[in-house]
Short mmCIF file of C-alpha atoms in Angstrom, two decimals:
data_model
loop_
_atom_site.label_atom_id
_atom_site.label_comp_id
_atom_site.label_asym_id
_atom_site.label_seq_id
_atom_site.Cartn_x
_atom_site.Cartn_y
_atom_site.Cartn_z
CA UNK A 88 0.00 0.00 0.00
CA UNK A 89 1.28 3.41 -1.00
CA UNK A 90 1.18 6.41 1.36
CA UNK A 91 -0.41 9.62 0.08
CA UNK A 92 -0.15 12.82 2.10
CA UNK A 93 -3.38 14.82 2.29
CA UNK A 94 -2.40 18.47 2.76
CA UNK A 95 -5.18 19.98 4.87
CA UNK A 96 -3.63 23.45 4.52
CA UNK A 97 -4.08 23.29 0.76
CA UNK A 98 -7.61 21.90 1.20
CA UNK A 99 -6.78 18.51 -0.33
CA UNK A 100 -9.42 16.94 1.94
CA UNK A 101 -12.15 19.09 0.34
CA UNK A 102 -11.23 18.18 -3.25
CA UNK A 103 -13.67 15.93 -5.21
CA UNK A 104 -11.01 13.24 -5.76
CA UNK A 105 -10.48 12.90 -1.99
CA UNK A 106 -14.19 13.14 -1.15
CA UNK A 107 -14.77 10.22 -3.54
CA UNK A 108 -12.67 8.15 -1.08
CA UNK A 109 -13.90 9.77 2.14
CA UNK A 110 -17.11 11.80 1.65
CA UNK A 111 -16.66 13.15 5.21
CA UNK A 112 -13.54 15.01 4.04
CA UNK A 113 -11.51 13.83 7.02
CA UNK A 114 -8.23 11.93 7.39
CA UNK A 115 -7.30 9.09 7.39
CA UNK A 116 -8.87 7.05 4.57
CA UNK A 117 -7.67 4.17 2.40
CA UNK A 118 -8.16 3.08 -1.21
CA UNK A 119 -7.45 -0.65 -1.28
CA UNK A 120 -7.60 -1.40 -4.99
CA UNK A 121 -10.91 0.42 -5.37
CA UNK A 122 -12.31 -0.40 -1.91
CA UNK A 123 -12.64 2.91 -0.08
CA UNK A 124 -12.71 3.04 3.72
CA UNK A 125 -12.53 5.73 6.40
CA UNK A 126 -12.60 5.86 10.24
CA UNK A 127 -9.20 4.98 11.70
CA UNK A 128 -10.40 2.05 13.85
CA UNK A 129 -12.36 0.50 10.96
CA UNK A 130 -9.19 0.81 8.84
CA UNK A 131 -7.04 -0.84 11.53
CA UNK A 132 -9.52 -3.74 11.86
CA UNK A 133 -9.74 -4.15 8.08
CA UNK A 134 -5.97 -4.13 7.50
CA UNK A 135 -5.55 -6.70 10.30
CA UNK A 136 -8.17 -8.98 8.74
CA UNK A 137 -7.92 -8.56 4.96
CA UNK A 138 -4.26 -9.50 4.52
CA UNK A 139 -2.57 -12.80 5.33
CA UNK A 140 0.41 -12.97 7.66
CA UNK A 141 -0.67 -10.29 10.17
CA UNK A 142 0.25 -11.61 13.64
CA UNK A 143 -2.82 -12.51 15.72
CA UNK A 144 -1.88 -10.20 18.63
CA UNK A 145 -2.76 -7.09 16.59
CA UNK A 146 -6.44 -8.10 16.44
CA UNK A 147 -6.96 -11.44 18.19
CA UNK A 148 -9.22 -14.05 16.59
CA UNK A 149 -10.29 -15.32 20.04
CA UNK A 150 -13.75 -13.76 20.60
CA UNK A 151 -13.16 -12.82 24.26
CA UNK A 152 -9.70 -11.32 23.67
CA UNK A 153 -11.05 -9.46 20.64
CA UNK A 154 -14.06 -8.19 22.61
CA UNK A 155 -11.73 -6.58 25.16
CA UNK A 156 -9.84 -4.81 22.36
CA UNK A 157 -13.18 -3.66 20.85
CA UNK A 158 -14.27 -2.34 24.25
CA UNK A 159 -11.13 -0.19 24.52
CA UNK A 160 -11.42 1.03 20.90
CA UNK A 161 -15.05 2.07 21.44
CA UNK A 162 -14.39 3.64 24.84
CA UNK A 163 -11.58 5.66 23.23
CA UNK A 164 -13.94 7.66 20.95
CA UNK A 165 -15.94 9.28 23.71
CA UNK A 166 -13.17 9.53 26.33
CA UNK A 167 -9.44 9.80 25.54
CA UNK A 168 -10.03 10.98 21.94
CA UNK A 169 -12.73 13.46 22.85
CA UNK A 170 -10.67 14.87 25.73
CA UNK A 171 -7.40 15.07 23.81
CA UNK A 172 -8.68 16.31 20.43
CA UNK A 173 -11.16 18.68 22.10
CA UNK A 174 -8.44 20.22 24.27
CA UNK A 175 -5.99 20.63 21.37
CA UNK A 176 -8.69 22.24 19.20
CA UNK A 177 -9.75 24.58 22.02
CA UNK A 178 -6.32 25.48 23.38
CA UNK A 179 -4.05 25.36 20.30
CA UNK A 180 -5.72 25.10 16.89
CA UNK A 181 -8.71 27.36 17.67
CA UNK A 182 -6.65 30.28 19.05
CA UNK A 183 -4.14 29.89 16.17
CA UNK A 184 -7.05 30.25 13.74
CA UNK A 185 -8.26 33.31 15.63
CA UNK A 186 -11.35 31.67 17.15
CA UNK A 187 -12.54 32.91 20.55
CA UNK A 188 -11.46 30.67 23.44
CA UNK A 189 -14.28 28.58 24.95
CA UNK A 190 -12.80 28.15 28.42
CA UNK A 191 -15.68 25.98 29.69
CA UNK A 192 -15.32 23.54 26.78
CA UNK A 193 -11.52 23.48 27.19
CA UNK A 194 -11.80 22.78 30.94
CA UNK A 195 -14.31 19.95 30.32
CA UNK A 196 -11.99 18.38 27.74
CA UNK A 197 -9.00 18.68 30.09
CA UNK A 198 -10.91 16.96 32.90
CA UNK A 199 -12.02 14.20 30.51
CA UNK A 200 -8.45 13.72 29.22
CA UNK A 201 -7.05 13.42 32.77
CA UNK A 202 -9.81 11.03 33.82
CA UNK A 203 -9.18 8.93 30.68
CA UNK A 204 -5.45 8.53 31.40
CA UNK A 205 -6.34 7.50 34.96
CA UNK A 206 -8.77 4.88 33.59
CA UNK A 207 -6.12 3.45 31.23
CA UNK A 208 -3.79 3.10 34.22
CA UNK A 209 -6.40 1.56 36.51
CA UNK A 210 -8.27 -0.72 34.12
CA UNK A 211 -6.20 -1.76 31.14
CA UNK A 212 -2.61 -1.92 32.33
CA UNK A 213 -1.46 -4.65 34.68
CA UNK A 214 1.52 -6.81 35.54
CA UNK A 215 0.68 -9.64 33.12
CA UNK A 216 2.34 -7.75 30.25
CA UNK A 217 3.34 -4.22 29.15
CA UNK A 218 0.44 -3.66 26.70
CA UNK A 219 -3.28 -2.93 27.07
CA UNK A 220 -5.30 -5.72 28.76
CA UNK A 221 -1.94 -6.96 30.13
CA UNK A 222 -1.03 -8.49 26.77
CA UNK A 223 2.63 -9.44 26.11
CA UNK A 224 2.29 -8.03 22.55
CA UNK A 225 0.63 -4.84 21.24
CA UNK A 226 -2.80 -4.69 19.56
CA UNK A 227 -4.48 -2.11 17.34
CA UNK A 228 -5.88 -0.56 20.55
CA UNK A 229 -2.31 0.17 21.71
CA UNK A 230 -1.65 1.86 18.35
CA UNK A 231 -4.72 4.08 18.57
CA UNK A 232 -4.48 5.11 22.23
CA UNK A 233 -0.69 5.65 22.25
CA UNK A 234 -0.89 7.84 19.13
CA UNK A 235 -3.66 9.87 20.73
CA UNK A 236 -1.51 10.48 23.80
CA UNK A 237 1.42 11.48 21.58
CA UNK A 238 -0.72 14.31 20.19
CA UNK A 239 -0.80 15.85 23.64
CA UNK A 240 2.70 17.13 22.74
CA UNK A 241 0.78 19.98 21.10
CA UNK A 242 -0.10 21.19 24.58
CA UNK A 243 3.57 21.33 25.54
CA UNK A 244 6.11 18.93 27.04
CA UNK A 245 5.29 20.16 30.55
CA UNK A 246 1.56 19.46 30.15
CA UNK A 247 2.31 15.98 28.80
CA UNK A 248 4.59 15.23 31.76
CA UNK A 249 1.97 16.45 34.24
CA UNK A 250 -0.57 14.21 32.52
CA UNK A 251 1.49 11.04 32.26
CA UNK A 252 3.99 11.14 35.16
CA UNK A 253 1.46 10.53 37.96
CA UNK A 254 0.76 7.18 36.26
CA UNK A 255 4.01 5.14 35.99
CA UNK A 256 2.17 2.26 34.29
CA UNK A 257 1.04 4.62 31.49
CA UNK A 258 4.60 5.98 31.14
CA UNK A 259 6.04 2.45 30.85
CA UNK A 260 3.30 1.44 28.42
CA UNK A 261 4.04 4.39 26.08
CA UNK A 262 7.75 3.49 26.16
CA UNK A 263 6.89 -0.17 25.43
CA UNK A 264 4.73 0.81 22.43
CA UNK A 265 7.51 3.05 21.10
CA UNK A 266 10.09 0.25 21.52
CA UNK A 267 7.84 -2.42 19.93
CA UNK A 268 7.25 -0.18 16.92
CA UNK A 269 10.79 1.18 16.53
CA UNK A 270 11.78 2.89 14.32
CA UNK A 271 8.32 3.62 12.83
CA UNK A 272 6.79 5.12 16.00
CA UNK A 273 9.56 7.71 16.28
CA UNK A 274 9.48 8.37 12.52
CA UNK A 275 5.76 9.12 12.28
CA UNK A 276 5.79 11.29 15.40
CA UNK A 277 8.90 13.30 14.51
CA UNK A 278 6.93 15.75 12.35
CA UNK A 279 4.28 16.08 15.06
CA UNK A 280 6.93 16.83 17.70
CA UNK A 281 8.51 19.53 15.49
CA UNK A 282 5.10 21.13 14.91
CA UNK A 283 4.33 20.97 18.64
CA UNK A 284 7.54 22.88 19.42
CA UNK A 285 6.68 25.42 16.71
CA UNK A 286 3.18 25.94 18.17
CA UNK A 287 4.60 26.38 21.66
CA UNK A 288 7.11 29.00 20.46
CA UNK A 289 4.39 30.78 18.53
CA UNK A 290 2.18 30.79 21.61
CA UNK A 291 5.01 32.15 23.80
CA UNK A 292 5.65 34.97 21.33
CA UNK A 293 1.94 35.66 20.80
CA UNK A 294 2.43 35.33 17.05
CA UNK A 295 -0.93 35.02 15.27
CA UNK A 296 -0.56 36.79 11.91
CA UNK A 297 -2.48 35.36 8.90
CA UNK A 298 0.39 33.25 7.52
CA UNK A 299 0.72 31.35 10.79
CA UNK A 300 -3.04 30.73 10.73
CA UNK A 301 -2.72 28.92 7.40
CA UNK A 302 0.25 26.93 8.66
CA UNK A 303 -1.71 25.95 11.75
CA UNK A 304 -4.55 24.57 9.66
CA UNK A 305 -2.20 22.49 7.54
CA UNK A 306 -0.53 20.83 10.47
CA UNK A 307 -3.37 18.71 11.81
CA UNK B 723 -28.96 -14.67 28.71
CA UNK B 724 -31.03 -13.11 31.45
CA UNK B 725 -31.98 -9.42 31.47
CA UNK B 726 -31.20 -7.41 34.61
CA UNK B 727 -32.52 -3.87 34.99
CA UNK B 728 -29.97 -1.40 36.38
CA UNK B 729 -31.96 1.32 38.17
CA UNK B 730 -29.89 4.50 37.72
CA UNK B 731 -32.28 6.42 39.96
CA UNK B 732 -31.45 4.09 42.86
CA UNK B 733 -27.73 4.33 42.00
CA UNK B 734 -27.47 0.64 41.01
CA UNK B 735 -24.73 1.60 38.54
CA UNK B 736 -22.56 2.93 41.35
CA UNK B 737 -22.84 -0.19 43.53
CA UNK B 738 -19.70 -2.38 43.89
CA UNK B 739 -21.48 -5.44 42.42
CA UNK B 740 -22.25 -3.52 39.22
CA UNK B 741 -18.85 -1.81 39.06
CA UNK B 742 -17.27 -5.28 39.18
CA UNK B 743 -18.96 -5.87 35.81
CA UNK B 744 -18.52 -2.36 34.40
CA UNK B 745 -15.95 -0.27 36.32
CA UNK B 746 -17.08 2.79 34.32
CA UNK B 747 -20.47 2.59 36.10
CA UNK B 748 -22.39 2.99 32.83
CA UNK B 749 -25.04 0.93 31.06
CA UNK B 750 -25.15 -1.42 29.21
CA UNK B 751 -22.85 -4.25 30.34
CA UNK B 752 -23.01 -8.04 30.15
CA UNK B 753 -21.90 -10.92 32.35
CA UNK B 754 -21.56 -13.93 30.04
CA UNK B 755 -20.86 -16.72 32.49
CA UNK B 756 -18.15 -14.71 34.23
CA UNK B 757 -16.92 -12.81 31.16
CA UNK B 758 -17.66 -9.13 31.78
CA UNK B 759 -18.00 -6.69 28.90
CA UNK B 760 -19.16 -3.10 28.43
CA UNK B 761 -19.49 -0.61 25.51
CA UNK B 762 -22.65 -1.29 23.49
CA UNK B 763 -20.92 -1.82 20.13
CA UNK B 764 -18.34 -4.21 21.63
CA UNK B 765 -21.26 -6.15 23.19
CA UNK B 766 -23.13 -6.30 19.85
CA UNK B 767 -20.00 -7.56 18.06
CA UNK B 768 -19.32 -10.13 20.79
CA UNK B 769 -22.87 -11.50 20.88
CA UNK B 770 -22.86 -11.78 17.07
CA UNK B 771 -19.56 -13.72 17.13
CA UNK B 772 -19.56 -15.80 20.32
CA UNK B 773 -22.77 -17.76 19.75
CA UNK B 774 -23.57 -20.17 16.92
CA UNK B 775 -26.61 -19.67 14.70
CA UNK B 776 -26.52 -15.86 14.49
CA UNK B 777 -27.39 -14.96 10.87
CA UNK B 778 -24.41 -13.51 8.98
CA UNK B 779 -26.19 -10.27 8.03
CA UNK B 780 -26.00 -8.97 11.63
CA UNK B 781 -22.19 -8.81 11.49
CA UNK B 782 -20.97 -10.08 8.09
CA UNK B 783 -17.93 -12.38 7.98
CA UNK B 784 -16.89 -10.89 4.60
CA UNK B 785 -14.07 -8.46 5.45
CA UNK B 786 -15.23 -5.67 3.12
CA UNK B 787 -18.89 -5.86 4.16
CA UNK B 788 -17.82 -5.99 7.81
CA UNK B 789 -15.47 -3.01 7.33
CA UNK B 790 -18.39 -0.89 6.09
CA UNK B 791 -20.39 -1.81 9.20
CA UNK B 792 -17.38 -0.98 11.42
CA UNK B 793 -17.02 2.38 9.66
CA UNK B 794 -20.64 3.28 10.48
CA UNK B 795 -20.34 2.03 14.09
CA UNK B 796 -17.19 4.13 14.65
CA UNK B 797 -18.58 7.20 12.90
CA UNK B 798 -21.67 6.94 15.13
CA UNK B 799 -19.73 7.66 18.38
CA UNK B 800 -18.53 11.11 17.40
CA UNK B 801 -21.50 12.15 15.23
CA UNK B 802 -25.06 10.83 15.67
CA UNK B 803 -24.48 9.66 19.26
CA UNK B 804 -22.66 12.81 20.32
CA UNK B 805 -25.29 15.04 18.74
CA UNK B 806 -28.28 13.11 20.05
CA UNK B 807 -27.06 12.31 23.57
CA UNK B 808 -25.51 15.75 23.98
CA UNK B 809 -28.74 17.49 22.96
CA UNK B 810 -30.91 15.34 25.25
CA UNK B 811 -28.55 15.92 28.18
CA UNK B 812 -28.45 19.68 27.53
CA UNK B 813 -32.10 20.25 26.70
CA UNK B 814 -33.96 17.63 28.79
CA UNK B 815 -31.97 15.80 31.47
CA UNK B 816 -29.79 18.75 32.55
CA UNK B 817 -32.68 21.19 33.07
CA UNK B 818 -34.72 18.43 34.83
CA UNK B 819 -31.80 17.97 37.24
CA UNK B 820 -31.65 21.74 37.78
CA UNK B 821 -28.40 22.31 35.87
CA UNK B 822 -27.91 25.66 34.09
CA UNK B 823 -28.61 25.48 30.35
CA UNK B 824 -25.49 25.66 28.17
CA UNK B 825 -27.14 27.07 25.03
CA UNK B 826 -23.90 27.06 22.99
CA UNK B 827 -23.29 23.36 23.71
CA UNK B 828 -26.95 22.54 22.99
CA UNK B 829 -26.86 24.40 19.66
CA UNK B 830 -23.63 22.62 18.64
CA UNK B 831 -25.18 19.23 19.46
CA UNK B 832 -28.34 20.08 17.52
CA UNK B 833 -26.32 21.07 14.44
CA UNK B 834 -24.26 17.85 14.71
CA UNK B 835 -27.43 15.74 15.08
CA UNK B 836 -29.04 17.31 12.00
CA UNK B 837 -25.83 16.95 9.95
CA UNK B 838 -25.57 13.30 11.07
CA UNK B 839 -29.10 12.43 9.89
CA UNK B 840 -28.30 14.10 6.56
CA UNK B 841 -25.13 11.97 6.26
CA UNK B 842 -27.05 8.74 6.96
CA UNK B 843 -29.48 9.69 4.19
CA UNK B 844 -26.79 10.67 1.70
CA UNK B 845 -24.13 8.02 2.35
CA UNK B 846 -25.54 4.86 3.84
CA UNK B 847 -29.05 4.48 2.47
CA UNK B 848 -29.63 3.60 -1.17
CA UNK B 849 -32.00 1.73 -3.44
CA UNK B 850 -30.20 -1.63 -3.19
CA UNK B 851 -32.03 -2.46 0.05
CA UNK B 852 -33.82 -0.80 2.97
CA UNK B 853 -30.98 -1.10 5.52
CA UNK B 854 -27.65 0.69 6.03
CA UNK B 855 -25.12 0.21 3.19
CA UNK B 856 -28.12 -0.78 1.03
CA UNK B 857 -28.27 -4.22 2.63
CA UNK B 858 -31.44 -6.32 2.22
CA UNK B 859 -31.16 -7.38 5.89
CA UNK B 860 -30.32 -5.38 9.05
CA UNK B 861 -26.91 -5.36 10.78
CA UNK B 862 -25.80 -4.36 14.27
CA UNK B 863 -25.18 -0.86 12.83
CA UNK B 864 -28.90 -0.58 12.04
CA UNK B 865 -29.67 -1.57 15.66
CA UNK B 866 -27.36 1.04 17.14
CA UNK B 867 -28.22 3.98 14.89
CA UNK B 868 -31.99 3.37 14.83
CA UNK B 869 -32.10 3.12 18.65
CA UNK B 870 -30.16 6.37 18.90
CA UNK B 871 -32.68 8.13 16.66
CA UNK B 872 -35.54 6.69 18.74
CA UNK B 873 -34.12 8.50 21.76
CA UNK B 874 -34.81 11.79 20.02
CA UNK B 875 -38.43 11.23 21.17
CA UNK B 876 -37.21 12.86 24.39
CA UNK B 877 -37.03 16.14 22.50
CA UNK B 878 -40.66 15.83 21.48
CA UNK B 879 -42.58 14.28 18.58
CA UNK B 880 -42.47 17.59 16.68
CA UNK B 881 -38.68 17.84 16.91
CA UNK B 882 -38.31 14.23 15.75
CA UNK B 883 -40.58 14.88 12.75
CA UNK B 884 -38.63 18.01 11.82
CA UNK B 885 -35.42 15.99 12.02
CA UNK B 886 -36.51 12.91 10.08
CA UNK B 887 -39.21 14.09 7.64
CA UNK B 888 -36.89 16.05 5.31
CA UNK B 889 -35.14 12.71 4.67
CA UNK B 890 -37.67 10.16 3.30
CA UNK B 891 -34.96 7.48 3.03
CA UNK B 892 -34.26 7.82 6.78
CA UNK B 893 -38.00 7.64 7.56
CA UNK B 894 -38.38 4.44 5.48
CA UNK B 895 -35.24 2.95 7.03
CA UNK B 896 -36.55 3.51 10.59
CA UNK B 897 -39.86 1.87 9.61
CA UNK B 898 -37.97 -1.05 8.03
CA UNK B 899 -35.88 -1.58 11.19
CA UNK B 900 -39.04 -1.48 13.34
CA UNK B 901 -40.76 -4.02 11.04
CA UNK B 902 -37.75 -6.34 10.86
CA UNK B 903 -37.50 -6.38 14.64
CA UNK B 904 -41.22 -6.59 15.46
CA UNK B 905 -42.43 -6.95 18.13
CA UNK B 906 -39.17 -6.38 20.08
CA UNK B 907 -38.40 -2.91 18.67
CA UNK B 908 -41.80 -1.58 19.77
CA UNK B 909 -41.54 -3.38 23.14
CA UNK B 910 -38.15 -1.95 24.14
CA UNK B 911 -39.08 1.56 23.03
CA UNK B 912 -42.51 1.65 24.66
CA UNK B 913 -41.08 2.66 28.06
CA UNK B 914 -38.89 5.31 26.39
CA UNK B 915 -41.90 6.76 24.54
CA UNK B 916 -43.92 6.96 27.77
CA UNK B 917 -41.02 8.72 29.55
CA UNK B 918 -40.61 11.11 26.61
CA UNK B 919 -44.28 12.12 26.88
CA UNK B 920 -43.87 12.55 30.65
CA UNK B 921 -40.80 14.77 30.17
CA UNK B 922 -42.62 16.88 27.59
CA UNK B 923 -45.61 17.39 29.90
CA UNK B 924 -43.29 18.24 32.77
CA UNK B 925 -41.48 20.76 30.59
CA UNK B 926 -44.77 22.36 29.47
CA UNK B 927 -45.91 22.70 33.09
CA UNK B 928 -42.48 23.84 34.34
CA UNK B 929 -42.52 21.13 37.01
CA UNK B 930 -39.07 20.65 38.53
CA UNK B 931 -39.60 19.74 42.20
CA UNK B 932 -37.12 17.34 43.85
CA UNK B 933 -39.15 14.15 43.30
CA UNK B 934 -39.25 14.71 39.53
CA UNK B 935 -35.48 15.23 39.56
CA UNK B 936 -34.98 11.77 41.01
CA UNK B 937 -37.38 10.27 38.47
CA UNK B 938 -35.55 12.04 35.66
CA UNK B 939 -32.24 10.55 36.72
CA UNK B 940 -33.66 7.04 36.83
CA UNK B 941 -35.08 7.19 33.34
CA UNK B 942 -31.91 7.32 31.29
#
């Protein structure tokens, strides 16, 4: 499968050729030889099932093991994802695009994000193994949740430390996911980290002229 | 499997015996001979997979057909569900519990709910068949999305008509789901309809004394 970058800043996601693949105009989406699919979790499930040779631990065939992965993936949408994405939109992207700050919404998202990290620590990490549900190997749920937490870099290194450090199990889990996926994990997050630093500097200098607004839109 | 009612008004969901099954303290959850599971979509997938004799159309084994169902189930969390549940909480449950109305949040949820119904009409209903993805038989995605739309009854019959009537395909789809699931669909929604009427009457009469607050909490 070939990787195609969708440049949100240039409005690639609103172009007819992209909307033919994902009519929602959101990323990610795949075109698997004419089969179009969107929604990141649906894509992860499909890629784990449609191709031979994918190790079982990514998306276990055992119905009970799989059900636990499904539970985490579903929970993610309305908890960790909602908290993290909502906070980044309210605290970073929104202000960079010149939108008024909705402090109540931002505070709700921050509380949800913190509660979600606490739940991951309390419910899905244990001594049986370093990955979610105590598995010795990662699953697609580890991919989704770890990548979501990586996006918190947009809120600054200090915020991320404050969020993760009170939960040593979460810290070890993130390190285990990074190690299991080396060097790809570091590779795909390098650009994000650079953008996060840029946003932080911009925030510190109060820079919000039109050109930085366009750049902000293209980065997520 | 035996049905157990969890009385939210009596705080059943906060009791240790329920939290042993679902530590999130939310409904629904299942106890399948000692295997505990929560998140409604994970439960639907599990029940379709763990027991023999479940017709394939509920959760197709074909990877592409299944991927389309997964896409709709995932989309649901952050669109139809968020719009519908958010609007009901903001416009009905919140005020009944004496919380201040957040008009901005309510308006955002209403816009998301309306956009979601439009998307169902435009993307997932077609002339191939009456159910989602144009299937001739219903899937677990039909169950989840149709039940979500039924909850809109809480906002009044008029609001539901305004939401659904501009989209004849959605109206026919809801009728097809009800027919395919008769008499169970009507049975499980009868209590909801009665509560919706009660809420509407209460709203019209401006009744918000403490006893109705407790009743309100126990109904959802």
